[in-house]
Amino acid sequence: MDALHAFLLRRTRYLLGAHRPGTEEHRAATALHLAIEWTWEELQDCFSCIDDEDVLLELGDCWSRLRGFALSWMDAPDYDATLWPPTRFEHMRFVAPSGH
Protein backbone atom coordinates (compact mmCIF):
# COMPACT_ATOMS: atom_id res chain seq x y z
CA MET A 1 0.00 0.00 0.00
CA ASP A 2 2.76 2.41 0.90
CA ALA A 3 4.51 1.80 -2.43
CA LEU A 4 1.33 2.47 -4.43
CA HIS A 5 0.62 5.62 -2.43
CA ALA A 6 4.19 6.88 -3.02
CA PHE A 7 3.92 6.00 -6.74
CA LEU A 8 0.76 8.12 -7.05
CA LEU A 9 2.14 11.01 -5.02
CA ARG A 10 5.19 11.25 -7.31
CA ARG A 11 2.78 11.71 -10.22
CA THR A 12 0.55 14.30 -8.58
CA ARG A 13 3.48 16.28 -7.18
CA TYR A 14 4.99 16.41 -10.67
CA LEU A 15 1.68 17.59 -12.13
CA LEU A 16 1.20 20.21 -9.43
CA GLY A 17 4.70 21.55 -10.02
CA ALA A 18 4.35 21.52 -13.80
CA HIS A 19 1.27 23.78 -13.88
CA ARG A 20 0.68 27.20 -12.37
CA PRO A 21 -1.96 27.50 -9.63
CA GLY A 22 -5.25 28.67 -11.05
CA THR A 23 -4.87 26.80 -14.34
CA GLU A 24 -7.30 24.03 -15.21
CA GLU A 25 -4.41 21.54 -15.24
CA HIS A 26 -3.35 22.54 -11.72
CA ARG A 27 -6.95 22.30 -10.51
CA ALA A 28 -7.31 18.82 -12.04
CA ALA A 29 -4.01 17.71 -10.47
CA THR A 30 -5.17 19.09 -7.11
CA ALA A 31 -8.45 17.18 -7.38
CA LEU A 32 -6.60 13.94 -8.18
CA HIS A 33 -4.11 14.54 -5.36
CA LEU A 34 -6.93 15.11 -2.85
CA ALA A 35 -8.85 12.04 -4.03
CA ILE A 36 -5.72 9.94 -3.57
CA GLU A 37 -5.05 11.37 -0.11
CA TRP A 38 -8.65 10.92 1.08
CA THR A 39 -8.73 7.35 -0.24
CA TRP A 40 -5.37 6.67 1.43
CA GLU A 41 -6.68 7.96 4.76
CA GLU A 42 -9.82 5.84 4.43
CA LEU A 43 -7.69 2.79 3.64
CA GLN A 44 -5.57 3.42 6.75
CA ASP A 45 -8.73 3.68 8.87
CA CYS A 46 -9.93 0.30 7.59
CA PHE A 47 -6.86 -1.39 9.07
CA SER A 48 -7.78 -0.29 12.58
CA CYS A 49 -10.93 -2.48 12.42
CA ILE A 50 -9.77 -5.27 10.12
CA ASP A 51 -11.70 -7.99 12.00
CA ASP A 52 -15.08 -6.44 11.13
CA GLU A 53 -16.51 -8.06 7.97
CA ASP A 54 -18.09 -4.79 6.78
CA VAL A 55 -14.73 -3.09 7.15
CA LEU A 56 -13.15 -5.83 5.01
CA LEU A 57 -15.55 -4.91 2.19
CA GLU A 58 -14.62 -1.25 2.62
CA LEU A 59 -10.93 -2.18 2.61
CA GLY A 60 -11.34 -3.96 -0.72
CA ASP A 61 -13.28 -1.00 -2.12
CA CYS A 62 -10.65 1.53 -0.95
CA TRP A 63 -7.84 -0.57 -2.39
CA SER A 64 -9.68 -0.79 -5.71
CA ARG A 65 -10.12 2.98 -5.81
CA LEU A 66 -6.48 3.69 -4.94
CA ARG A 67 -5.31 1.15 -7.50
CA GLY A 68 -7.70 2.62 -10.08
CA PHE A 69 -6.02 6.02 -9.77
CA ALA A 70 -2.79 4.37 -10.97
CA LEU A 71 -4.19 2.53 -14.00
CA SER A 72 -3.30 5.37 -16.38
CA TRP A 73 0.35 4.74 -15.54
CA MET A 74 0.36 0.96 -16.04
CA ASP A 75 3.02 1.36 -18.74
CA ALA A 76 5.32 3.36 -16.43
CA PRO A 77 8.57 1.51 -15.61
CA ASP A 78 7.93 1.75 -11.86
CA TYR A 79 4.32 0.49 -12.01
CA ASP A 80 4.26 -2.84 -10.16
CA ALA A 81 1.27 -4.99 -11.20
CA THR A 82 2.54 -7.85 -9.05
CA LEU A 83 2.76 -5.72 -5.91
CA TRP A 84 -0.59 -3.99 -6.59
CA PRO A 85 -3.02 -6.78 -7.56
CA PRO A 86 -6.70 -6.14 -8.24
CA THR A 87 -9.15 -6.75 -5.43
CA ARG A 88 -10.88 -10.12 -5.40
CA PHE A 89 -14.34 -10.58 -4.01
CA GLU A 90 -16.10 -13.90 -3.48
CA HIS A 91 -19.79 -13.74 -2.68
CA MET A 92 -19.33 -10.08 -1.71
CA ARG A 93 -16.48 -10.90 0.64
CA PHE A 94 -13.04 -9.41 0.15
CA VAL A 95 -10.37 -12.09 -0.14
CA ALA A 96 -6.84 -11.01 0.77
CA PRO A 97 -4.22 -12.05 -1.82
CA SER A 98 -2.30 -15.12 -0.76
CA GLY A 99 1.04 -14.39 0.84
CA HIS A 100 -0.01 -10.91 2.06
Coordinates of N, CA and C in Angstrom, one line a residue:
M1 N 0.8 -1.2 0.0 CA 0.0 0.0 0.0 C 0.9 1.3 0.0
D2 N 1.9 1.2 0.8 CA 2.8 2.4 0.9 C 3.4 2.7 -0.5
A3 N 3.8 1.6 -1.1 CA 4.5 1.8 -2.4 C 3.6 2.4 -3.5
L4 N 2.3 1.9 -3.5 CA 1.3 2.5 -4.4 C 1.0 3.9 -4.1
H5 N 0.9 4.2 -2.8 CA 0.6 5.6 -2.4 C 1.8 6.5 -2.9
A6 N 3.0 6.1 -2.6 CA 4.2 6.9 -3.0 C 4.3 7.0 -4.5
F7 N 3.9 6.0 -5.3 CA 3.9 6.0 -6.7 C 3.0 7.1 -7.2
L8 N 1.8 7.1 -6.6 CA 0.8 8.1 -7.0 C 1.2 9.5 -6.6
L9 N 1.7 9.7 -5.5 CA 2.1 11.0 -5.0 C 3.2 11.6 -5.9
R10 N 4.2 10.7 -6.4 CA 5.2 11.2 -7.3 C 4.5 11.9 -8.5
R11 N 3.5 11.2 -9.0 CA 2.8 11.7 -10.2 C 2.1 13.0 -9.9
T12 N 1.3 13.1 -8.8 CA 0.6 14.3 -8.6 C 1.5 15.5 -8.2
R13 N 2.5 15.2 -7.5 CA 3.5 16.3 -7.2 C 4.1 16.8 -8.5
Y14 N 4.4 16.0 -9.4 CA 5.0 16.4 -10.7 C 4.0 17.3 -11.4
L15 N 2.7 16.8 -11.5 CA 1.7 17.6 -12.1 C 1.4 18.9 -11.5
L16 N 1.4 19.0 -10.1 CA 1.2 20.2 -9.4 C 2.3 21.2 -9.7
G17 N 3.6 20.7 -9.8 CA 4.7 21.6 -10.0 C 4.8 22.0 -11.5
A18 N 4.2 21.2 -12.4 CA 4.3 21.5 -13.8 C 3.3 22.6 -14.3
H19 N 2.3 22.8 -13.5 CA 1.3 23.8 -13.9 C 1.1 24.9 -12.8
R20 N 0.9 26.1 -13.3 CA 0.7 27.2 -12.4 C -0.7 27.1 -11.6
P21 N -0.7 27.5 -10.4 CA -2.0 27.5 -9.6 C -3.0 28.4 -10.4
G22 N -4.2 27.9 -10.4 CA -5.2 28.7 -11.1 C -5.6 28.1 -12.4
T23 N -4.6 27.4 -13.0 CA -4.9 26.8 -14.3 C -5.8 25.6 -14.2
E24 N -6.4 25.2 -15.3 CA -7.3 24.0 -15.2 C -6.5 22.8 -14.9
E25 N -5.3 22.7 -15.5 CA -4.4 21.5 -15.2 C -4.0 21.4 -13.8
H26 N -3.7 22.5 -13.1 CA -3.4 22.5 -11.7 C -4.6 22.1 -10.9
R27 N -5.7 22.7 -11.2 CA -7.0 22.3 -10.5 C -7.2 20.8 -10.6
A28 N -7.1 20.3 -11.8 CA -7.3 18.8 -12.0 C -6.3 18.0 -11.2
A29 N -5.0 18.4 -11.2 CA -4.0 17.7 -10.5 C -4.3 17.8 -9.0
T30 N -4.8 18.9 -8.5 CA -5.2 19.1 -7.1 C -6.3 18.2 -6.8
A31 N -7.3 18.1 -7.6 CA -8.4 17.2 -7.4 C -8.0 15.7 -7.3
L32 N -7.1 15.3 -8.2 CA -6.6 13.9 -8.2 C -5.8 13.7 -6.9
H33 N -4.9 14.7 -6.6 CA -4.1 14.5 -5.4 C -5.0 14.4 -4.1
L34 N -6.0 15.2 -4.0 CA -6.9 15.1 -2.9 C -7.7 13.8 -2.8
A35 N -8.1 13.3 -4.0 CA -8.9 12.0 -4.0 C -7.9 10.9 -3.6
I36 N -6.7 11.0 -4.0 CA -5.7 9.9 -3.6 C -5.5 10.0 -2.1
E37 N -5.3 11.2 -1.5 CA -5.0 11.4 -0.1 C -6.2 10.9 0.7
W38 N -7.5 11.3 0.3 CA -8.6 10.9 1.1 C -8.9 9.4 1.0
T39 N -8.6 8.8 -0.1 CA -8.7 7.4 -0.2 C -7.7 6.7 0.6
W40 N -6.5 7.2 0.6 CA -5.4 6.7 1.4 C -5.7 6.7 2.9
E41 N -6.3 7.8 3.4 CA -6.7 8.0 4.8 C -7.8 7.0 5.1
E42 N -8.7 6.8 4.2 CA -9.8 5.8 4.4 C -9.3 4.4 4.5
L43 N -8.3 4.1 3.6 CA -7.7 2.8 3.6 C -7.0 2.5 5.0
Q44 N -6.3 3.5 5.5 CA -5.6 3.4 6.7 C -6.6 3.2 7.9
D45 N -7.7 3.9 7.8 CA -8.7 3.7 8.9 C -9.3 2.3 8.9
C46 N -9.4 1.7 7.7 CA -9.9 0.3 7.6 C -9.1 -0.7 8.3
F47 N -7.8 -0.5 8.4 CA -6.9 -1.4 9.1 C -7.0 -1.4 10.6
S48 N -7.6 -0.3 11.1 CA -7.8 -0.3 12.6 C -8.9 -1.2 13.0
C49 N -9.8 -1.6 12.1 CA -10.9 -2.5 12.4 C -11.0 -3.7 11.5
I50 N -9.9 -4.2 11.2 CA -9.8 -5.3 10.1 C -10.6 -6.5 10.4
D51 N -10.9 -6.8 11.7 CA -11.7 -8.0 12.0 C -13.2 -7.9 11.7
D52 N -13.7 -6.7 11.4 CA -15.1 -6.4 11.1 C -15.3 -6.7 9.6
E53 N -16.3 -7.6 9.3 CA -16.5 -8.1 8.0 C -16.9 -6.9 7.1
D54 N -17.7 -6.0 7.6 CA -18.1 -4.8 6.8 C -16.9 -3.9 6.4
V55 N -16.0 -3.9 7.4 CA -14.7 -3.1 7.1 C -13.9 -3.8 6.1
L56 N -13.9 -5.1 6.1 CA -13.1 -5.8 5.0 C -13.7 -5.5 3.6
L57 N -15.0 -5.3 3.5 CA -15.5 -4.9 2.2 C -15.1 -3.5 1.8
E58 N -15.1 -2.6 2.8 CA -14.6 -1.3 2.6 C -13.1 -1.2 2.3
L59 N -12.4 -2.1 2.9 CA -10.9 -2.2 2.6 C -10.7 -2.6 1.1
G60 N -11.5 -3.6 0.7 CA -11.3 -4.0 -0.7 C -11.8 -2.8 -1.7
D61 N -12.8 -2.1 -1.3 CA -13.3 -1.0 -2.1 C -12.2 0.1 -2.2
C62 N -11.7 0.5 -1.0 CA -10.7 1.5 -1.0 C -9.4 1.1 -1.8
W63 N -9.0 -0.1 -1.6 CA -7.8 -0.6 -2.4 C -8.1 -0.5 -3.9
S64 N -9.3 -0.9 -4.3 CA -9.7 -0.8 -5.7 C -9.6 0.6 -6.2
R65 N -10.1 1.6 -5.4 CA -10.1 3.0 -5.8 C -8.7 3.5 -5.9
L66 N -7.9 3.2 -4.9 CA -6.5 3.7 -4.9 C -5.7 3.1 -6.1
R67 N -5.9 1.8 -6.4 CA -5.3 1.2 -7.5 C -5.8 1.7 -8.8
G68 N -7.1 2.0 -8.9 CA -7.7 2.6 -10.1 C -7.1 4.0 -10.5
F69 N -6.7 4.7 -9.5 CA -6.0 6.0 -9.8 C -4.7 5.8 -10.5
A70 N -4.1 4.7 -10.4 CA -2.8 4.4 -11.0 C -2.9 3.7 -12.4
L71 N -4.1 3.3 -12.8 CA -4.2 2.5 -14.0 C -3.7 3.3 -15.2
S72 N -3.8 4.6 -15.2 CA -3.3 5.4 -16.4 C -1.8 5.3 -16.6
W73 N -1.1 4.9 -15.5 CA 0.3 4.7 -15.5 C 0.8 3.3 -15.6
M74 N 0.0 2.4 -16.0 CA 0.4 1.0 -16.0 C 1.6 0.7 -16.9
D75 N 1.8 1.6 -17.9 CA 3.0 1.4 -18.7 C 4.3 2.1 -18.2
A76 N 4.2 2.7 -17.0 CA 5.3 3.4 -16.4 C 6.3 2.3 -15.9
P77 N 7.6 2.5 -16.0 CA 8.6 1.5 -15.6 C 8.5 1.1 -14.1
D78 N 8.0 2.1 -13.3 CA 7.9 1.7 -11.9 C 6.5 1.3 -11.4
Y79 N 5.6 1.1 -12.4 CA 4.3 0.5 -12.0 C 4.5 -1.0 -11.7
D80 N 4.0 -1.5 -10.6 CA 4.3 -2.8 -10.2 C 2.9 -3.6 -10.1
A81 N 2.5 -4.2 -11.2 CA 1.3 -5.0 -11.2 C 1.3 -6.2 -10.2
T82 N 2.4 -6.7 -10.0 CA 2.5 -7.9 -9.0 C 2.3 -7.4 -7.6
L83 N 2.9 -6.3 -7.3 CA 2.8 -5.7 -5.9 C 1.4 -5.1 -5.7
W84 N 0.7 -4.7 -6.7 CA -0.6 -4.0 -6.6 C -1.7 -4.8 -7.3
P85 N -2.0 -6.0 -6.9 CA -3.0 -6.8 -7.6 C -4.4 -6.2 -7.4
P86 N -5.3 -6.6 -8.4 CA -6.7 -6.1 -8.2 C -7.4 -6.8 -7.0
T87 N -8.4 -6.2 -6.5 CA -9.2 -6.7 -5.4 C -10.0 -7.9 -5.9
R88 N -10.0 -9.0 -5.1 CA -10.9 -10.1 -5.4 C -12.0 -10.2 -4.4
F89 N -13.2 -10.4 -4.9 CA -14.3 -10.6 -4.0 C -15.0 -11.9 -4.3
E90 N -15.4 -12.6 -3.3 CA -16.1 -13.9 -3.5 C -17.4 -13.8 -2.7
H91 N -18.5 -13.9 -3.4 CA -19.8 -13.7 -2.7 C -19.8 -12.5 -1.8
M92 N -19.4 -11.4 -2.4 CA -19.3 -10.1 -1.7 C -18.5 -10.1 -0.5
R93 N -17.5 -10.9 -0.4 CA -16.5 -10.9 0.6 C -15.1 -10.6 0.0
F94 N -14.4 -9.7 0.6 CA -13.0 -9.4 0.2 C -12.1 -10.6 0.5
V95 N -11.3 -11.0 -0.4 CA -10.4 -12.1 -0.1 C -9.0 -11.5 -0.3
A96 N -8.2 -11.5 0.8 CA -6.8 -11.0 0.8 C -6.0 -11.9 -0.2
P97 N -5.1 -11.3 -0.9 CA -4.2 -12.1 -1.8 C -3.4 -13.0 -1.0
S98 N -3.1 -14.2 -1.5 CA -2.3 -15.1 -0.8 C -0.9 -14.6 -0.6
G99 N -0.3 -14.8 0.6 CA 1.0 -14.4 0.8 C 1.1 -13.0 1.4
H100 N 0.0 -12.3 1.6 CA 0.0 -10.9 2.1 C -0.7 -10.8 3.4

